[in-house]
Coordinates of C-alpha atoms in Angstrom, one line a residue:
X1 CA 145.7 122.3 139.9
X2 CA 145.9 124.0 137.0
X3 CA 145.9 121.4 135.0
X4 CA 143.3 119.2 136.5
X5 CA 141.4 122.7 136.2
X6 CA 142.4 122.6 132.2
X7 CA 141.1 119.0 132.1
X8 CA 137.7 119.7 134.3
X9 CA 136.3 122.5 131.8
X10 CA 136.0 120.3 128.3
X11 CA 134.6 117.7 130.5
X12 CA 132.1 119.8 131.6
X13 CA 131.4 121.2 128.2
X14 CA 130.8 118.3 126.6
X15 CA 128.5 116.6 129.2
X16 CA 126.5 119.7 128.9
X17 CA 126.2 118.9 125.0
X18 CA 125.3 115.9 125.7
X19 CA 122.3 116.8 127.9
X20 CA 121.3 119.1 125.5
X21 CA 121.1 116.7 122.6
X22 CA 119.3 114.3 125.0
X23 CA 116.5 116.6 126.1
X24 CA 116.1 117.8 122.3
X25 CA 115.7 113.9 121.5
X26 CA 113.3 113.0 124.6
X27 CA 111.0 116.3 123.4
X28 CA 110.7 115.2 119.5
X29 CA 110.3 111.8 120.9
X30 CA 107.4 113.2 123.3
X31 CA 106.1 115.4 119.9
X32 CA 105.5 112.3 117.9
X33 CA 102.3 110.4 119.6
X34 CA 101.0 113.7 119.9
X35 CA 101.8 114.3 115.8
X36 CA 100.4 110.8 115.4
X37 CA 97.1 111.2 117.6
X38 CA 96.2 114.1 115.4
X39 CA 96.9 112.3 112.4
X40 CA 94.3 109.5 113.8
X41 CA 92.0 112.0 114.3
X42 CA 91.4 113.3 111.4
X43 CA 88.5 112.3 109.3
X44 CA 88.5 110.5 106.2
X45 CA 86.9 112.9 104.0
X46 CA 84.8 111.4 101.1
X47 CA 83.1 113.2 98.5
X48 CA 80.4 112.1 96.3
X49 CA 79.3 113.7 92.7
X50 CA 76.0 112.7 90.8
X51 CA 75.4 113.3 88.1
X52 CA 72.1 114.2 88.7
X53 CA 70.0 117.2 90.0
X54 CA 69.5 117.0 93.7
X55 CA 65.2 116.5 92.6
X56 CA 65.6 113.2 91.1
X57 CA 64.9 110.7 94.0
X58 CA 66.8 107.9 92.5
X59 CA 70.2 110.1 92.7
X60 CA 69.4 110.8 96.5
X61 CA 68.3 107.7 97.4
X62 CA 72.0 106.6 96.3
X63 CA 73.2 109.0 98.0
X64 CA 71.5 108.4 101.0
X65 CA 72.5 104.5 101.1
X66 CA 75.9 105.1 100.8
X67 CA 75.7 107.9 103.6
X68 CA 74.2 106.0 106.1
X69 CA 76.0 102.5 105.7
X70 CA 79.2 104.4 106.0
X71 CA 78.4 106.0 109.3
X72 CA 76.8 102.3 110.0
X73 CA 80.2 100.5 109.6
X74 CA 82.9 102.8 109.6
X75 CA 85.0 102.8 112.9
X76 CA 86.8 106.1 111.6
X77 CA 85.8 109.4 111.5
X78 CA 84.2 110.7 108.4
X79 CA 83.4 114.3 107.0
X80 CA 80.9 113.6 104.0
X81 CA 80.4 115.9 101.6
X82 CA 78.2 115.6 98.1
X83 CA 77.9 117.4 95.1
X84 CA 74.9 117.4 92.7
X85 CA 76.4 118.6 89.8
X86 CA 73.9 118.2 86.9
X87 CA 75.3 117.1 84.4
X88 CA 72.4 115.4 82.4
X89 CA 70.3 118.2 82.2
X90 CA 73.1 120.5 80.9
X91 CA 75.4 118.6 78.7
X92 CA 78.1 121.2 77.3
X93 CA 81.9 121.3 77.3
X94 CA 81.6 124.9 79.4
X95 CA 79.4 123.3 82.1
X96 CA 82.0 120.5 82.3
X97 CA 85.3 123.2 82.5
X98 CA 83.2 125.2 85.3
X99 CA 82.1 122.4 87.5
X100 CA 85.7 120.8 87.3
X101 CA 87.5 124.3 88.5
X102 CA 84.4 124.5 90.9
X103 CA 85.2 121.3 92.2
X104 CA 88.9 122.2 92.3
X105 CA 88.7 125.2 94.2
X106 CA 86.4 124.4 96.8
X107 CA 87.9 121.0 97.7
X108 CA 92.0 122.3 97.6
X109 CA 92.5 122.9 101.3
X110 CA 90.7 119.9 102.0
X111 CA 90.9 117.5 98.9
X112 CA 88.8 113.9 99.7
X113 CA 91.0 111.0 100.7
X114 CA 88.0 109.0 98.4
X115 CA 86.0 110.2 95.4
X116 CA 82.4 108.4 94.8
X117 CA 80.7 109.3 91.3
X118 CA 77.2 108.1 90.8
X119 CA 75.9 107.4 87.3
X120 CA 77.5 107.0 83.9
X121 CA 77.9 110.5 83.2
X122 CA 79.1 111.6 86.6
X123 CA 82.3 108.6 86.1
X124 CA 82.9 109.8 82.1
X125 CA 82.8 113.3 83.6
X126 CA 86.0 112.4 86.0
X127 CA 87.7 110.8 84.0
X128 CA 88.2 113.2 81.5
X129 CA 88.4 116.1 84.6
X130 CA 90.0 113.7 87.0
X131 CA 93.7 115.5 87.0
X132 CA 91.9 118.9 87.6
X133 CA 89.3 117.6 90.0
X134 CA 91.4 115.3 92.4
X135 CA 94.2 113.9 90.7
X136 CA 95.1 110.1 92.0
X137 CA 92.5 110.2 94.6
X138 CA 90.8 106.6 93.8
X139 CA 87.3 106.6 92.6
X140 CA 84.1 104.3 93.8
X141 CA 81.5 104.7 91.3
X142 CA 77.9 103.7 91.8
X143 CA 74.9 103.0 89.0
X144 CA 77.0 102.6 85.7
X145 CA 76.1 100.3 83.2
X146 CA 78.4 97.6 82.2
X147 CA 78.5 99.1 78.8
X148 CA 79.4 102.2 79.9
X149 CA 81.7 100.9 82.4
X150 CA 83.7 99.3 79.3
X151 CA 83.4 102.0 77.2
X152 CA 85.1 104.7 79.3
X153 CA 88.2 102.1 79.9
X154 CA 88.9 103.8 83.4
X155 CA 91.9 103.0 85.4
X156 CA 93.0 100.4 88.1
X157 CA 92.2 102.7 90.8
X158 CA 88.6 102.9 89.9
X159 CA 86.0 100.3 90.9
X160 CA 82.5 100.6 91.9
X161 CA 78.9 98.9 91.7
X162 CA 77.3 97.9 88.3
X163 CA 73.9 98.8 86.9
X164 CA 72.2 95.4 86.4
X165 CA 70.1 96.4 83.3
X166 CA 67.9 93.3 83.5
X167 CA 65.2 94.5 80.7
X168 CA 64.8 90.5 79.9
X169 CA 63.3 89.5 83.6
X170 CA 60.9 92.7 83.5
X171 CA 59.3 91.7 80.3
X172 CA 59.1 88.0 81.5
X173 CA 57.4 89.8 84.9
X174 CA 54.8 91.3 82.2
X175 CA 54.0 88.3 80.0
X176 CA 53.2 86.3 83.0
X177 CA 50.7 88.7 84.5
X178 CA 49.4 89.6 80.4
X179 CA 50.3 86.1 79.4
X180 CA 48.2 86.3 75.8
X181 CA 49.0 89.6 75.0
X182 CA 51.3 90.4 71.4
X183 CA 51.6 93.8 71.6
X184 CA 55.1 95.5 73.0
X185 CA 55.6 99.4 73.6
X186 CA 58.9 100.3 74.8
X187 CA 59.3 104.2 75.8
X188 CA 62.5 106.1 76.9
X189 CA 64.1 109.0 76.6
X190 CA 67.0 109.8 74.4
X191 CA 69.6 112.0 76.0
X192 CA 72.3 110.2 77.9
X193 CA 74.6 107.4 78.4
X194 CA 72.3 106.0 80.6
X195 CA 69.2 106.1 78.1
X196 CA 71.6 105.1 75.3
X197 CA 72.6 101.7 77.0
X198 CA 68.9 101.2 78.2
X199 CA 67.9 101.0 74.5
X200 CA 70.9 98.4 73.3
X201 CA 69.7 96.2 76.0
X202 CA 65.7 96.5 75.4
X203 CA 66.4 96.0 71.8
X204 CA 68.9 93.0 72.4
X205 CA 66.6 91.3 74.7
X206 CA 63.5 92.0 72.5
X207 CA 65.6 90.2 69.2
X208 CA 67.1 87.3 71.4
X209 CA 63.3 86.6 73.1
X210 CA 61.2 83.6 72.1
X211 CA 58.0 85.2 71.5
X212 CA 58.2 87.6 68.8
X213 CA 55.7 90.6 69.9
X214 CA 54.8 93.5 67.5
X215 CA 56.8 96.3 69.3
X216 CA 57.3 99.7 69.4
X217 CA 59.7 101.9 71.0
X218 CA 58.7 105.7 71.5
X219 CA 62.2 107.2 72.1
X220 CA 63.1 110.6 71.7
X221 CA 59.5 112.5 71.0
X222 CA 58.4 115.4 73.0
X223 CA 56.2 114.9 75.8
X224 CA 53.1 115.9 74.0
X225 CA 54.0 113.5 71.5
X226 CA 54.5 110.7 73.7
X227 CA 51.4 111.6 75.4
X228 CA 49.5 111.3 72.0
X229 CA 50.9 108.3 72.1
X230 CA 50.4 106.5 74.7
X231 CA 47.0 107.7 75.1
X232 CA 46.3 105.3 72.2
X233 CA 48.1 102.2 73.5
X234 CA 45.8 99.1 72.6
X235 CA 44.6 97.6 76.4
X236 CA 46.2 94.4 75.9
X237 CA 49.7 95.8 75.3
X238 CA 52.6 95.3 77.3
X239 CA 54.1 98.8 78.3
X240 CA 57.9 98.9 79.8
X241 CA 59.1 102.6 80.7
X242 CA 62.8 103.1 80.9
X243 CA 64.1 106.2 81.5
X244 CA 62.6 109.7 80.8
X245 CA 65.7 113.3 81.7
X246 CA 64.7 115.0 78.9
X247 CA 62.4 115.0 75.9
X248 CA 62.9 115.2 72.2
X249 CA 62.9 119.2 72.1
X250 CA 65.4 119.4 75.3
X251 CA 63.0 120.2 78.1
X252 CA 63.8 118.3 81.4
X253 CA 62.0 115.8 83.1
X254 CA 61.7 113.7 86.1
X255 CA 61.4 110.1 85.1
X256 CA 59.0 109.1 88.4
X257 CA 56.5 112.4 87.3
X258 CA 57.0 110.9 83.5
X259 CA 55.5 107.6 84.9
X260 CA 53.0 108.8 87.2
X261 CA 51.7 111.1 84.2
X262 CA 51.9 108.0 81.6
X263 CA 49.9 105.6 84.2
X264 CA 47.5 108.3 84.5
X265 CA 46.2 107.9 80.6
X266 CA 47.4 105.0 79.3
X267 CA 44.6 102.0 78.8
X268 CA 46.9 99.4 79.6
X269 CA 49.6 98.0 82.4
X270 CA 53.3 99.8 82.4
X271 CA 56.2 98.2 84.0
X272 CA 59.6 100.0 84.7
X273 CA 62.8 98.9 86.2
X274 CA 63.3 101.5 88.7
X275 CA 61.9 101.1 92.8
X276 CA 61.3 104.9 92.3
X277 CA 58.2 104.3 90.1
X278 CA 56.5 102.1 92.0
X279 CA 54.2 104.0 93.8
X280 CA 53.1 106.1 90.6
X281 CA 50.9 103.7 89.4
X282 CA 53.7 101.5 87.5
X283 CA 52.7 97.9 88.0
X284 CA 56.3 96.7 89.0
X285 CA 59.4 95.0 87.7
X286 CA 62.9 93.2 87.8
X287 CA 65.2 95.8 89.8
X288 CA 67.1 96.9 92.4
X289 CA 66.4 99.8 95.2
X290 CA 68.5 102.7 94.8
X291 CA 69.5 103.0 98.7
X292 CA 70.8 99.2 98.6
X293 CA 72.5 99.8 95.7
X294 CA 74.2 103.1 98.0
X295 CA 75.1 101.0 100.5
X296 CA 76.7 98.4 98.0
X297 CA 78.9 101.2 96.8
X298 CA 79.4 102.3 100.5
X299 CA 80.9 98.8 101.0
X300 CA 83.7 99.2 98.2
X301 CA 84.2 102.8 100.3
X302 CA 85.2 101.6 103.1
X303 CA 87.5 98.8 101.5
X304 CA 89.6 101.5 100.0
X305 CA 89.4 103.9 103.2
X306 CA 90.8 100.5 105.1
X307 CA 94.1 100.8 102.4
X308 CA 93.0 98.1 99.9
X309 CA 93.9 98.7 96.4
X310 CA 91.3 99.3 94.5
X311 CA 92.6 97.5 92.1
X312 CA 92.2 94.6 94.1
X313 CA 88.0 95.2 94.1
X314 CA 86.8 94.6 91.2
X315 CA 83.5 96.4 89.5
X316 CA 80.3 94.0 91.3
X317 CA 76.6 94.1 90.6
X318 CA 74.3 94.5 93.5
X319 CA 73.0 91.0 94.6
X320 CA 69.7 92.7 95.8
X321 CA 67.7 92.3 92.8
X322 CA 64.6 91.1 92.6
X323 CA 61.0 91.2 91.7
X324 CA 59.0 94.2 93.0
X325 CA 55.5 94.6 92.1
X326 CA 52.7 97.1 93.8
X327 CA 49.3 95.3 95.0
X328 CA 47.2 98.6 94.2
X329 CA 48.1 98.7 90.6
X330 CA 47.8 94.7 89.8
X331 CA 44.7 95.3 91.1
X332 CA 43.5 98.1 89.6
X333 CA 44.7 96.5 86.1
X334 CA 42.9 93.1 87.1
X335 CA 46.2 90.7 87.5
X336 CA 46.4 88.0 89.7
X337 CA 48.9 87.8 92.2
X338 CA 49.0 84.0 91.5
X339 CA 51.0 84.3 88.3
X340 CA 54.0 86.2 89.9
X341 CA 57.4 84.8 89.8
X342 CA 58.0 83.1 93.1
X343 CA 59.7 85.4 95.9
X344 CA 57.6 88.5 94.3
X345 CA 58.2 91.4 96.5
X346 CA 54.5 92.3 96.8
X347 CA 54.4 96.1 98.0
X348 CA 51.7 98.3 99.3
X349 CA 48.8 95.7 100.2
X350 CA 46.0 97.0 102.4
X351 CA 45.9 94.9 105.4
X352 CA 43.2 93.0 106.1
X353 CA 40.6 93.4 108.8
X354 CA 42.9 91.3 111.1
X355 CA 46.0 92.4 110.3
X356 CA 45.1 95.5 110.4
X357 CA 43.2 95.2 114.0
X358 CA 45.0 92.3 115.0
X359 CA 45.5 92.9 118.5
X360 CA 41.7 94.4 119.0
X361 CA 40.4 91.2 117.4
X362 CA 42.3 88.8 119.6
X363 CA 41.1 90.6 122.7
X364 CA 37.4 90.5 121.5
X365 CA 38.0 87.1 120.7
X366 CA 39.3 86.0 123.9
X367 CA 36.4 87.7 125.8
X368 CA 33.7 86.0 123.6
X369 CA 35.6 82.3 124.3
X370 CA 35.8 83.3 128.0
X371 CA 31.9 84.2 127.6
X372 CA 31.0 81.4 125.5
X373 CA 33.4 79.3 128.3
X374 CA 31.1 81.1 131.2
X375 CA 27.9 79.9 129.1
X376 CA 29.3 76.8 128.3
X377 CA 29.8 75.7 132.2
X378 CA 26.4 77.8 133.1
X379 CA 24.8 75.5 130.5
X380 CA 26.4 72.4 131.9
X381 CA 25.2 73.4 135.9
X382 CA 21.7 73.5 135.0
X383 CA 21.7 70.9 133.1
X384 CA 23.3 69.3 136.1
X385 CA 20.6 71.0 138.5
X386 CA 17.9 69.7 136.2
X387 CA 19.2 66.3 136.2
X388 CA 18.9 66.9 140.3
X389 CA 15.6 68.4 140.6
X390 CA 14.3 65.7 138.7
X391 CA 16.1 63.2 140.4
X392 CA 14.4 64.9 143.5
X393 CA 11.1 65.1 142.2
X394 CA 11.3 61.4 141.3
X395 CA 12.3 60.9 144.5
X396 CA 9.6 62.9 145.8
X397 CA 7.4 61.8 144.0
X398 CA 8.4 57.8 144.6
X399 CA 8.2 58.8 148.6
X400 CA 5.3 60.0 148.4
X401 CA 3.8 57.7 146.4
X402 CA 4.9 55.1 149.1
X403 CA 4.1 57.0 151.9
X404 CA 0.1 57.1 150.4
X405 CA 0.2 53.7 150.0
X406 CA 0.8 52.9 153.5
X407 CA -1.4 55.7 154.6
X408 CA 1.2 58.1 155.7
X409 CA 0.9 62.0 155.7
X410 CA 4.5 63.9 154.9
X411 CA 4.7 67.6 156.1
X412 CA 6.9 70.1 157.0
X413 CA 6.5 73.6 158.6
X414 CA 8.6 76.9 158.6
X415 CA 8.4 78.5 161.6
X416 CA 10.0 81.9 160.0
X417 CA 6.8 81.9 157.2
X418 CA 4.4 80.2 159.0
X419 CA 3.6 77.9 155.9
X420 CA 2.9 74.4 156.4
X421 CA 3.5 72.1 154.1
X422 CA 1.7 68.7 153.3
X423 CA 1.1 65.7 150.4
X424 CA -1.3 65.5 149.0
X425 CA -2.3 62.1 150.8
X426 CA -1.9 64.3 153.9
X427 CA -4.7 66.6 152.9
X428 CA -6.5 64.2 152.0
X429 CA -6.2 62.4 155.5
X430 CA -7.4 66.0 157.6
X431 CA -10.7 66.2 154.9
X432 CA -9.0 69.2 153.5
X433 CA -9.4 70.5 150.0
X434 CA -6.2 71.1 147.5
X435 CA -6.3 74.6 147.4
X436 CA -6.8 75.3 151.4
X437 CA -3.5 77.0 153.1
X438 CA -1.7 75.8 155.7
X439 CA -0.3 77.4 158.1
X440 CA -0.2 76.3 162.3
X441 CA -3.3 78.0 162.9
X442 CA -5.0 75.9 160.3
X443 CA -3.3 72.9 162.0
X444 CA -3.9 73.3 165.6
X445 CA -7.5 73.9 164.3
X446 CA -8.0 71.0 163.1
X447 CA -7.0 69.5 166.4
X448 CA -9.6 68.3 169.0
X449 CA -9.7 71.1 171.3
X450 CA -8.8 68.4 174.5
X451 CA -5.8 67.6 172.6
X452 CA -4.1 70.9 171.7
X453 CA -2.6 71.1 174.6
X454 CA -0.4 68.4 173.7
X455 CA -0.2 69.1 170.1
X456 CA 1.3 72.5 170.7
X457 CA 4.1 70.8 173.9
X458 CA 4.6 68.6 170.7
X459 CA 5.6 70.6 168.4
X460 CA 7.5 73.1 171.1
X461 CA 9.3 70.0 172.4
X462 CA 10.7 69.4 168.5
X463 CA 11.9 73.1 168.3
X464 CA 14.2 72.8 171.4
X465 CA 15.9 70.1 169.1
X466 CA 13.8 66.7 170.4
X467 CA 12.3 64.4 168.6
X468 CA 8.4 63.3 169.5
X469 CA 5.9 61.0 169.1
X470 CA 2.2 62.0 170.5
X471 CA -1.7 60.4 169.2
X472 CA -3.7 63.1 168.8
X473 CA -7.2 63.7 167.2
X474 CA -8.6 65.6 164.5
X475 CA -11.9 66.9 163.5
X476 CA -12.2 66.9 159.8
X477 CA -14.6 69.3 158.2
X478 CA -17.1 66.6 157.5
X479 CA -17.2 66.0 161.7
X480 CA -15.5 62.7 161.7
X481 CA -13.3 62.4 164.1
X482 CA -9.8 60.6 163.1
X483 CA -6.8 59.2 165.2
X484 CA -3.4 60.1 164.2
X485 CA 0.5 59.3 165.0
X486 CA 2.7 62.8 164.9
X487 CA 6.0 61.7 164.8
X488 CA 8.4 65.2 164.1
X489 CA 11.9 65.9 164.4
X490 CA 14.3 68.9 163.4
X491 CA 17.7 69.3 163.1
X492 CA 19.2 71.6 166.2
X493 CA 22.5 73.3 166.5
X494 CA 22.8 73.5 170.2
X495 CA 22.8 77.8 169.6
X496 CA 19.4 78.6 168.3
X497 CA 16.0 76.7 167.4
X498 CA 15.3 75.0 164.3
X499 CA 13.8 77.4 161.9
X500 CA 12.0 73.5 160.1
X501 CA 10.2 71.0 161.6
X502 CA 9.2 68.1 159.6
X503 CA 7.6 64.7 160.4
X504 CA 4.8 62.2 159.4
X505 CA 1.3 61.6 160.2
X506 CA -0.4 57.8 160.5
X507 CA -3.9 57.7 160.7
X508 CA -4.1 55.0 163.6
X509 CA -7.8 55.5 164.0
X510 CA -8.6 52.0 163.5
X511 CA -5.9 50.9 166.0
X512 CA -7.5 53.1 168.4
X513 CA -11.1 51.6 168.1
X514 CA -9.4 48.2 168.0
X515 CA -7.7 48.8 171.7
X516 CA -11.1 50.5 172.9
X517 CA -12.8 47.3 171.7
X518 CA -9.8 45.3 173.9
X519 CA -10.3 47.1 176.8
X520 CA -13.7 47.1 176.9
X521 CA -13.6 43.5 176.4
X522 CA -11.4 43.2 179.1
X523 CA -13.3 45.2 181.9
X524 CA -16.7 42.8 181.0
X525 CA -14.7 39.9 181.8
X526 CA -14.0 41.3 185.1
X527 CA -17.8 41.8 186.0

């Protein structure tokens, strides 16, 4: 027993080790999704630096593209944050050393999984602060010159969208609207990279274009100088404004409040290359908008954010370019629309009276068709019941025409009015006059008095719905007395009496006196 009991008690020591170890495995095992589920749900933290102060309304238009196609398209979480740093405004080596520990300090316990620098100086500013700022954190940068791009020679983990700077298609926008003008001003500031590269590529496209203008370039004066200036342009002249961050003593500037100012007193057109001036009164150009050029950069974000090397992506140019022009100002300067480069983007056009009222219109016009339609078949009835009246009065006119001829009398009588009513043959026939009325009285009047008796049974005979046929006599005005055939009928229901009777009277005096003449003839022979 004792030695069984010997063998039992390292057994059960080491089955107890071994359910120890086991349980500690099963809980780290259990500990990992849930280390792994947190890790998922973080958020990808990017952080953007311009260059720019937050009042210039090309930097947060960028800004704004790139914010809101990453929360578009992203299927990860993402804490944004964005830095307006000012760095063209205030160009010293302090300013640089401060932002950068700034930067450094703020972003430590949280440092950005990807680093998004818009403008030229905002990219040359990383790359020289980049191991202070966010060391190997790869950078997307957004509205940097291809120049400058080349320039600053940055790494394989940097990539980004390109500045198109397309002065070449803005001039040719200007010589087609002012196709014989010859004179060229060119105007710019002269502070940073940005203005720098501008004026390389206005010069280079001016020397390389076929026709040779007389040009001028105001760069660098102050802005009462530059007001002087351009407050003397000649009215045919071509005017392009670049870019305006500072003038020649130092003092900043807004470019889009440069333009609005310049449009204000210069005596002829100005063109720029940014969407930002449009509605100041420039007439247009070649360009890009700021928030499509965002949301290009935003695309290249959320390649990197997925794990592609941005090595892998290289530097692109938005595709979105295009001509942009504003309708006000073309037609405030007197150009016409017609000369624009085909697919123009033609901005700010007052509607016309239908667009504008569109769905007014079309309900006004639908009620006149359906009134003119309501006239139209109006119209078409009474021509139709004209057509049919005289088609009746013909009618009439042949019945009674016939009815004369034989010696007939046509008449009708209303018992609801009273009115009788005769042709004029009929008239004619009782010895009345044309403008005597009729009416029963006048009839049974008319009738000998030892035969209205029968005249009225007549008549009461046709109101119970019977036809008749009586000879009566009349006493015309003149004392003649005449013989004549009633014959009346009336249409009957079998509820009520006819309210019309109608018939036809034959004067059959001369029948009359012919069978008086027979019979008489006949009783002599009998004597």
């Amino acid at each position: 027993m004792k030695n069984v009991d010997r063998f039992e008690r390292p057994t059960t020591r080491v089955n107890r080790g071994t359910l120890a170890s086991v349980f500690l495995l099963i809980a780290v095992a259990l500990s990992l999704p849930g280390i792994h589920s947190r890790a998922d749900d973080a958020p990808r933290r990017i952080l953007i630096l311009s260059a720019y102060n937050y009042t210039f309304p090309a930097a947060t238009q960028v800004i704004d593209g790139i914010e809101s196609r990453l929360r578009e398209r992203s299927s990860q979480k993402l804490a944004i944050d964005a830095e307006f740093l000012d760095l063209v405004r205030v160009a010293d080596n302090a300013h640089e050393v401060r932002t950068a520990t700034f930067l450094r300090e703020k972003y430590a316990a949280r440092p950005p999984d990807v680093l998004v620098v818009v403008g030229g100086t905002a990219l040359q500013f990383i790359m020289n602060y980049r191991d202070v700022v966010a060391p190997q954190i790869p950078v997307v940068f957004a509205g940097v010159s291809q120049a400058t791009y080349s320039a600053l020679h940055p790494p394989a983990n940097v990539t980004g969208v390109l500045v198109g700077l397309d002065f070449e298609k803005t001039l040719h926008l200007a010589e087609l609207l002012q196709p014989t003008t010859r004179r060229l001003i060119v105007i710019g500031s002269n502070v940073t990279l940005e203005d720098r590269r501008w004026h390389e590529a206005a010069r280079g496209a001016i020397e390389r274009h076929d026709r040779k203008f007389e040009t001028t370039y105001l760069f660098g004066l102050s802005f009462d100088a530059l007001v002087s200036e351009v407050s003397r342009i000649p009215n045919d002249a071509i005017v392009i404004f670049l870019t305006f961050f500072a003038d020649g003593t130092g003092k900043a500037f807004v470019g889009r409040e440069v333009a609005r100012e310049l449009v204000r007193i210069s005596p002829a057109p100005i063109y720029g290359p940014y969407n930002t001036y449009l509605d100041t009164g420039v007439v247009g150009g070649f360009f890009e908008t700021f928030t499509s050029h965002g949301a290009a950069a935003a695309e290249l974000v959320l390649a990197v954010s997925a794990g592609k090397d941005p090595a892998s992506l290289p530097p692109k140019v938005n595709p979105t370019q295009a001509f942009h022009v504003d309708s006000r100002a073309m037609a405030r300067w007197g150009l016409k629309q017609g000369n624009l480069p085909p697919g123009t983007d033609v901005l700010f056009e007052e509607p016309s009276l239908w667009e504008e009222h569109r769905y007014l219109m079309s309900a006004v016009a639908l009620v006149i068709a359906l009134l003119m339609g309501g006239v139209a078949v109006l119209l078409v009835q009474l021509r139709r019941r004209r057509q049919a009246e005289r088609s009746l009065k013909e009618s009439e006119d042949r019945m009674t025409f016939t009815a004369a001829t034989a010696n007939i009398g046509l008449w009708q009588f209303d018992r609801t009015t009273d009115e009788l009513w005769t042709t004029d043959h009929c008239r004619t026939m009782f010895g009345l006059a044309s403008d005597t009325l009729l009416t029963r009285e006048t009839f049974l009047a008319a009738v000998h008095p030892e035969d209205r008796r029968i005249a009225v049974r007549t008549l009461r005979g046709v109101s119970r719905g019977h036809a008749a046929v009586t000879d009566i006599r009349i006493v015309r005005l003149d004392g003649q007395i005449r013989w004549f055939r009633i014959r009346a009928r009336a249409p009957f229901d079998g509820i009520k009496a006819p309210d019309q009777l109608s018939g036809m009277l034959v004067d059959i005096t001369d029948q009359k006196a012919a069978e008086s003449e027979a019979e008489l003839q006949r009783q002599e022979s009998r004597i």
